[in-house]
Amino acid sequence: MDVPVSLKRKEKSASRQEKSESSSATIYKLIRWLQETCHILQEFVRQNNTR
């Protein structure tokens, strides 16, 4: 059975939007993790006199 082109476009658009939202969520989680671990790593460097 042939699927209308307009329906295919809607499916592709929805798929792209889901990927975009997923990517945004992943990026925000990564940024939050980096902000949280930054202080821990700085303290580690300070305690070990590492540069």
mmCIF file of C-alpha atoms in Angstrom:
data_model
loop_
_atom_site.group_PDB
_atom_site.id
_atom_site.type_symbol
_atom_site.label_atom_id
_atom_site.label_comp_id
_atom_site.label_asym_id
_atom_site.label_seq_id
_atom_site.Cartn_x
_atom_site.Cartn_y
_atom_site.Cartn_z
ATOM 1 C CA MET A 1 0.000 0.000 0.000
ATOM 2 C CA ASP A 2 1.375 3.394 -0.992
ATOM 3 C CA VAL A 3 1.745 6.018 1.715
ATOM 4 C CA PRO A 4 0.984 9.627 0.727
ATOM 5 C CA VAL A 5 4.030 11.886 0.528
ATOM 6 C CA SER A 6 2.496 14.371 2.982
ATOM 7 C CA LEU A 7 2.196 11.637 5.612
ATOM 8 C CA LYS A 8 5.819 10.611 5.094
ATOM 9 C CA ARG A 9 6.900 14.227 5.609
ATOM 10 C CA LYS A 10 4.967 14.445 8.871
ATOM 11 C CA GLU A 11 6.617 11.251 10.133
ATOM 12 C CA LYS A 12 10.088 12.539 9.263
ATOM 13 C CA SER A 13 9.366 15.908 10.870
ATOM 14 C CA ALA A 14 8.147 14.266 14.087
ATOM 15 C CA SER A 15 11.192 12.002 14.148
ATOM 16 C CA ARG A 16 13.547 14.964 13.763
ATOM 17 C CA GLN A 17 11.768 16.871 16.509
ATOM 18 C CA GLU A 18 12.069 13.908 18.897
ATOM 19 C CA LYS A 19 15.781 13.618 18.141
ATOM 20 C CA SER A 20 16.233 17.353 18.648
ATOM 21 C CA GLU A 21 14.454 17.288 22.005
ATOM 22 C CA SER A 22 16.454 14.256 23.032
ATOM 23 C CA SER A 23 19.703 15.978 22.043
ATOM 24 C CA SER A 24 18.761 19.098 23.979
ATOM 25 C CA ALA A 25 17.993 17.080 27.094
ATOM 26 C CA THR A 26 21.295 15.246 26.774
ATOM 27 C CA ILE A 27 23.218 18.494 26.352
ATOM 28 C CA TYR A 28 21.564 20.046 29.413
ATOM 29 C CA LYS A 29 22.386 16.953 31.475
ATOM 30 C CA LEU A 30 26.001 17.117 30.298
ATOM 31 C CA ILE A 31 26.269 20.805 31.163
ATOM 32 C CA ARG A 32 24.807 20.198 34.627
ATOM 33 C CA TRP A 33 27.227 17.300 35.206
ATOM 34 C CA LEU A 34 30.197 19.425 34.147
ATOM 35 C CA GLN A 35 29.119 22.236 36.467
ATOM 36 C CA GLU A 36 28.807 19.816 39.377
ATOM 37 C CA THR A 37 32.116 18.034 38.788
ATOM 38 C CA CYS A 38 34.096 21.201 38.083
ATOM 39 C CA HIS A 39 34.318 22.030 41.796
ATOM 40 C CA ILE A 40 35.289 18.482 42.683
ATOM 41 C CA LEU A 41 38.078 18.451 40.108
ATOM 42 C CA GLN A 42 39.338 21.858 41.230
ATOM 43 C CA GLU A 43 39.501 20.639 44.823
ATOM 44 C CA PHE A 44 41.362 17.513 43.717
ATOM 45 C CA VAL A 45 43.913 19.628 41.864
ATOM 46 C CA ARG A 46 44.293 21.958 44.853
ATOM 47 C CA GLN A 47 44.863 19.086 47.277
ATOM 48 C CA ASN A 48 47.404 17.392 45.045
ATOM 49 C CA ASN A 49 49.213 20.531 43.881
ATOM 50 C CA THR A 50 48.599 19.405 40.335
ATOM 51 C CA ARG A 51 48.427 21.824 37.450
#
